[in-house]
Amino acid sequence: MANYEDLGVKRIINAAGTYTKFGGSLIPSEIIEAMEDASHSFVDIDELLQKSGEYIARCLNVEAALVTAGAAAGLTLSAAACIAGSEPKCIKALPNSEGMKNEFIIMRCHRNPYDQALIMAGAKLIEVGNAIETHLYEVEGAINEKTVGIVFFIQSEMLEASLSLKEIITIAQDKNIKVIVDAAGELPPIENLVKFVKMGADIVLFSGGKDIRGPQSSGLMVGKKDIVEICRLHGYPHHAIGRPMKLDKETIMGLVRAIELYLKEDHQQRIKKWEEQVEYLKKGLDNIPYIQVFSGYPTQPLTQPATIPRVYVKFNEKTLGMTKEDIAQKLYEGNPRIATVVEKNYLTLNPHMLASGEEKLVLEKIKEIIKKN
Ligand SMILES: *Cc1c(COP(=O)(O)O)cnc(C)c1O
């Protein structure tokens, strides 16, 4: 059996977070067991998607849920459902949305690399506002007979330029259009799983392979029953826009198990682990010359979630003769690799996906790199 080493693939100590490019998160063995169990039988996939959705909705006490092939796939299905509805002719026509209502309003400060997932279903994004401010009248003014919904990226709500989700939902309900919420990385807190639907959003999307630690290729859609049902019609195994975003039965059952475990987990304990790791790193780095270090929480919609403490490191780059990018690269080139986040002003360490004890290795490695210099 060839493992990562045999293939020449380095393992990563993940001090960056639930990045898809590093594999997202690690799946606990109880979830692998559920996936293994699912692998022994054939099932009707459409039935499995319906029943798993109903089960998850009951567990969360929301109207409806659907397992998707990641949050981004959920965005595509959401756009498709809002644009084409349940009419087979329209479902088949996508991504050509000509002649259908296909406009979504998005605040400029909410644009992000994932909104391409909406466009690929035939959505036309209508931008309002700017980097400094967005006014309610701008959103209202952009709504016309071709508007189907408003897209809201939760991380951007922290920006001064953003209207609140509450304000957006009020306008959308008044104008009878949908609100799609991208909350892919907004866990923890666990309350967020239901918070945005309870506020009145029509569709809310989460990644299954970030904080939930289900299969990395899974996602969770929660929302109102009628529209979630239509999303399912646009997805695999139907011959529709979602057909290439395939979900195996093992992944579906893996996410079901992941959610069961997530709901029972001691989240306070997890926070304690993160705080201890941050404290350890901060103390350790504080003693090194040419380094300034502090801990805090993200204030920019860059790395999610903003609820997990981080260590922000600033190097005296002139004296060291090395930039933070050089140091990050040296960490990443080692074996195992150490993944960190390079932000505009800091090298950032995120304990989210750092196993207990791994913080010691991270500290050692940073010391070593600086000493060698
Ligand atoms: C991770 C992420 C996605 C994509 O989620 P997947 O589950 O990887 O498809 C979409 N939007 C945002 C804001 C994300 O952080």
PDB file of N, CA, C and O and ligand atoms in Angstrom, residues 20 69-73 75 112 114 153 182 184-185 206-208 210 216 218 304, ligand 1:
ATOM      1  N   THR A  20      -8.840  24.391   1.886  1.00  0.00           N
ATOM      2  CA  THR A  20      -9.047  23.291   0.945  1.00  0.00           C
ATOM      3  C   THR A  20      -7.724  22.852   0.327  1.00  0.00           C
ATOM      4  O   THR A  20      -7.490  21.667   0.138  1.00  0.00           O
ATOM      5  N   ALA A  69     -22.071  18.813  -2.624  1.00  0.00           N
ATOM      6  CA  ALA A  69     -20.662  18.477  -2.855  1.00  0.00           C
ATOM      7  C   ALA A  69     -19.786  19.678  -2.494  1.00  0.00           C
ATOM      8  O   ALA A  69     -19.048  20.203  -3.326  1.00  0.00           O
ATOM      9  N   GLY A  70     -19.886  20.146  -1.273  1.00  0.00           N
ATOM     10  CA  GLY A  70     -19.156  21.333  -0.820  1.00  0.00           C
ATOM     11  C   GLY A  70     -20.064  22.551  -0.825  1.00  0.00           C
ATOM     12  O   GLY A  70     -21.120  22.563  -1.474  1.00  0.00           O
ATOM     13  N   ALA A  71     -19.632  23.581  -0.101  1.00  0.00           N
ATOM     14  CA  ALA A  71     -20.423  24.817  -0.029  1.00  0.00           C
ATOM     15  C   ALA A  71     -20.474  25.513  -1.385  1.00  0.00           C
ATOM     16  O   ALA A  71     -21.500  26.098  -1.761  1.00  0.00           O
ATOM     17  N   ALA A  72     -19.371  25.442  -2.146  1.00  0.00           N
ATOM     18  CA  ALA A  72     -19.352  26.110  -3.445  1.00  0.00           C
ATOM     19  C   ALA A  72     -20.372  25.464  -4.395  1.00  0.00           C
ATOM     20  O   ALA A  72     -21.090  26.162  -5.120  1.00  0.00           O
ATOM     21  N   ALA A  73     -20.456  24.142  -4.356  1.00  0.00           N
ATOM     22  CA  ALA A  73     -21.470  23.453  -5.168  1.00  0.00           C
ATOM     23  C   ALA A  73     -22.864  23.872  -4.711  1.00  0.00           C
ATOM     24  O   ALA A  73     -23.786  24.016  -5.526  1.00  0.00           O
ATOM     25  N   LEU A  75     -23.650  26.770  -3.620  1.00  0.00           N
ATOM     26  CA  LEU A  75     -23.909  28.095  -4.203  1.00  0.00           C
ATOM     27  C   LEU A  75     -24.439  27.937  -5.628  1.00  0.00           C
ATOM     28  O   LEU A  75     -25.387  28.608  -6.036  1.00  0.00           O
ATOM     29  N   ASN A 112     -16.223  37.841  -3.622  1.00  0.00           N
ATOM     30  CA  ASN A 112     -15.120  36.993  -3.162  1.00  0.00           C
ATOM     31  C   ASN A 112     -14.890  35.895  -4.196  1.00  0.00           C
ATOM     32  O   ASN A 112     -15.694  35.729  -5.108  1.00  0.00           O
ATOM     33  N   TYR A 114     -15.410  32.931  -4.425  1.00  0.00           N
ATOM     34  CA  TYR A 114     -16.377  31.839  -4.571  1.00  0.00           C
ATOM     35  C   TYR A 114     -17.625  32.239  -5.343  1.00  0.00           C
ATOM     36  O   TYR A 114     -18.462  31.395  -5.660  1.00  0.00           O
ATOM     37  N   PHE A 153     -22.344  37.292   1.923  1.00  0.00           N
ATOM     38  CA  PHE A 153     -21.153  36.565   2.374  1.00  0.00           C
ATOM     39  C   PHE A 153     -20.903  36.975   3.822  1.00  0.00           C
ATOM     40  O   PHE A 153     -20.520  38.108   4.098  1.00  0.00           O
ATOM     41  N   ASP A 182     -23.690  32.730   2.115  1.00  0.00           N
ATOM     42  CA  ASP A 182     -22.472  31.924   2.110  1.00  0.00           C
ATOM     43  C   ASP A 182     -21.859  31.998   3.499  1.00  0.00           C
ATOM     44  O   ASP A 182     -21.265  33.010   3.876  1.00  0.00           O
ATOM     45  N   ALA A 184     -19.862  29.387   4.551  1.00  0.00           N
ATOM     46  CA  ALA A 184     -19.029  28.178   4.409  1.00  0.00           C
ATOM     47  C   ALA A 184     -18.102  27.929   5.590  1.00  0.00           C
ATOM     48  O   ALA A 184     -18.009  26.818   6.092  1.00  0.00           O
ATOM     49  N   GLY A 185     -17.427  28.991   6.046  1.00  0.00           N
ATOM     50  CA  GLY A 185     -16.434  28.800   7.110  1.00  0.00           C
ATOM     51  C   GLY A 185     -16.841  29.434   8.422  1.00  0.00           C
ATOM     52  O   GLY A 185     -15.988  29.718   9.255  1.00  0.00           O
ATOM     53  N   PHE A 206     -22.861  25.797   4.200  1.00  0.00           N
ATOM     54  CA  PHE A 206     -21.690  25.525   5.035  1.00  0.00           C
ATOM     55  C   PHE A 206     -20.817  24.478   4.354  1.00  0.00           C
ATOM     56  O   PHE A 206     -21.329  23.634   3.618  1.00  0.00           O
ATOM     57  N   SER A 207     -19.532  24.518   4.648  1.00  0.00           N
ATOM     58  CA  SER A 207     -18.649  23.450   4.191  1.00  0.00           C
ATOM     59  C   SER A 207     -18.779  22.278   5.147  1.00  0.00           C
ATOM     60  O   SER A 207     -18.831  22.474   6.362  1.00  0.00           O
ATOM     61  N   GLY A 208     -18.782  21.061   4.617  1.00  0.00           N
ATOM     62  CA  GLY A 208     -18.802  19.873   5.474  1.00  0.00           C
ATOM     63  C   GLY A 208     -17.405  19.514   5.949  1.00  0.00           C
ATOM     64  O   GLY A 208     -17.220  18.831   6.951  1.00  0.00           O
ATOM     65  N   LYS A 210     -14.842  21.675   6.751  1.00  0.00           N
ATOM     66  CA  LYS A 210     -14.088  22.663   7.536  1.00  0.00           C
ATOM     67  C   LYS A 210     -14.304  22.319   9.012  1.00  0.00           C
ATOM     68  O   LYS A 210     -13.932  21.241   9.430  1.00  0.00           O
ATOM     69  N   GLN A 216     -14.156  16.152   3.122  1.00  0.00           N
ATOM     70  CA  GLN A 216     -13.771  17.452   2.581  1.00  0.00           C
ATOM     71  C   GLN A 216     -14.586  17.816   1.347  1.00  0.00           C
ATOM     72  O   GLN A 216     -14.792  18.983   1.050  1.00  0.00           O
ATOM     73  N   SER A 218     -17.722  17.423   1.026  1.00  0.00           N
ATOM     74  CA  SER A 218     -19.150  17.556   1.355  1.00  0.00           C
ATOM     75  C   SER A 218     -19.487  18.979   1.775  1.00  0.00           C
ATOM     76  O   SER A 218     -18.607  19.750   2.166  1.00  0.00           O
ATOM     77  N   GLN A 304     -11.264  32.598   7.894  1.00  0.00           N
ATOM     78  CA  GLN A 304     -12.392  32.299   8.764  1.00  0.00           C
ATOM     79  C   GLN A 304     -12.020  31.109   9.639  1.00  0.00           C
ATOM     80  O   GLN A 304     -11.165  30.339   9.281  1.00  0.00           O
TER      81      GLN A 304
HETATM   82  C1  LIG B   1     -14.485  27.433   1.835  1.00  0.00           C
HETATM   83  C2  LIG B   1     -15.429  28.426   1.292  1.00  0.00           C
HETATM   84  C3  LIG B   1     -16.283  28.106   0.234  1.00  0.00           C
HETATM   85  C4  LIG B   1     -16.210  26.787  -0.476  1.00  0.00           C
HETATM   86  O1  LIG B   1     -16.586  25.742   0.335  1.00  0.00           O
HETATM   87  P1  LIG B   1     -16.315  24.230  -0.128  1.00  0.00           P
HETATM   88  O2  LIG B   1     -17.024  23.435   0.896  1.00  0.00           O
HETATM   89  O3  LIG B   1     -14.833  24.055  -0.136  1.00  0.00           O
HETATM   90  O4  LIG B   1     -16.900  24.090  -1.491  1.00  0.00           O
HETATM   91  C5  LIG B   1     -17.194  29.046  -0.190  1.00  0.00           C
HETATM   92  N1  LIG B   1     -17.258  30.265   0.384  1.00  0.00           N
HETATM   93  C6  LIG B   1     -16.433  30.616   1.387  1.00  0.00           C
HETATM   94  C7  LIG B   1     -16.558  31.979   1.979  1.00  0.00           C
HETATM   95  C8  LIG B   1     -15.497  29.719   1.873  1.00  0.00           C
HETATM   96  O5  LIG B   1     -14.684  30.060   2.869  1.00  0.00           O
END
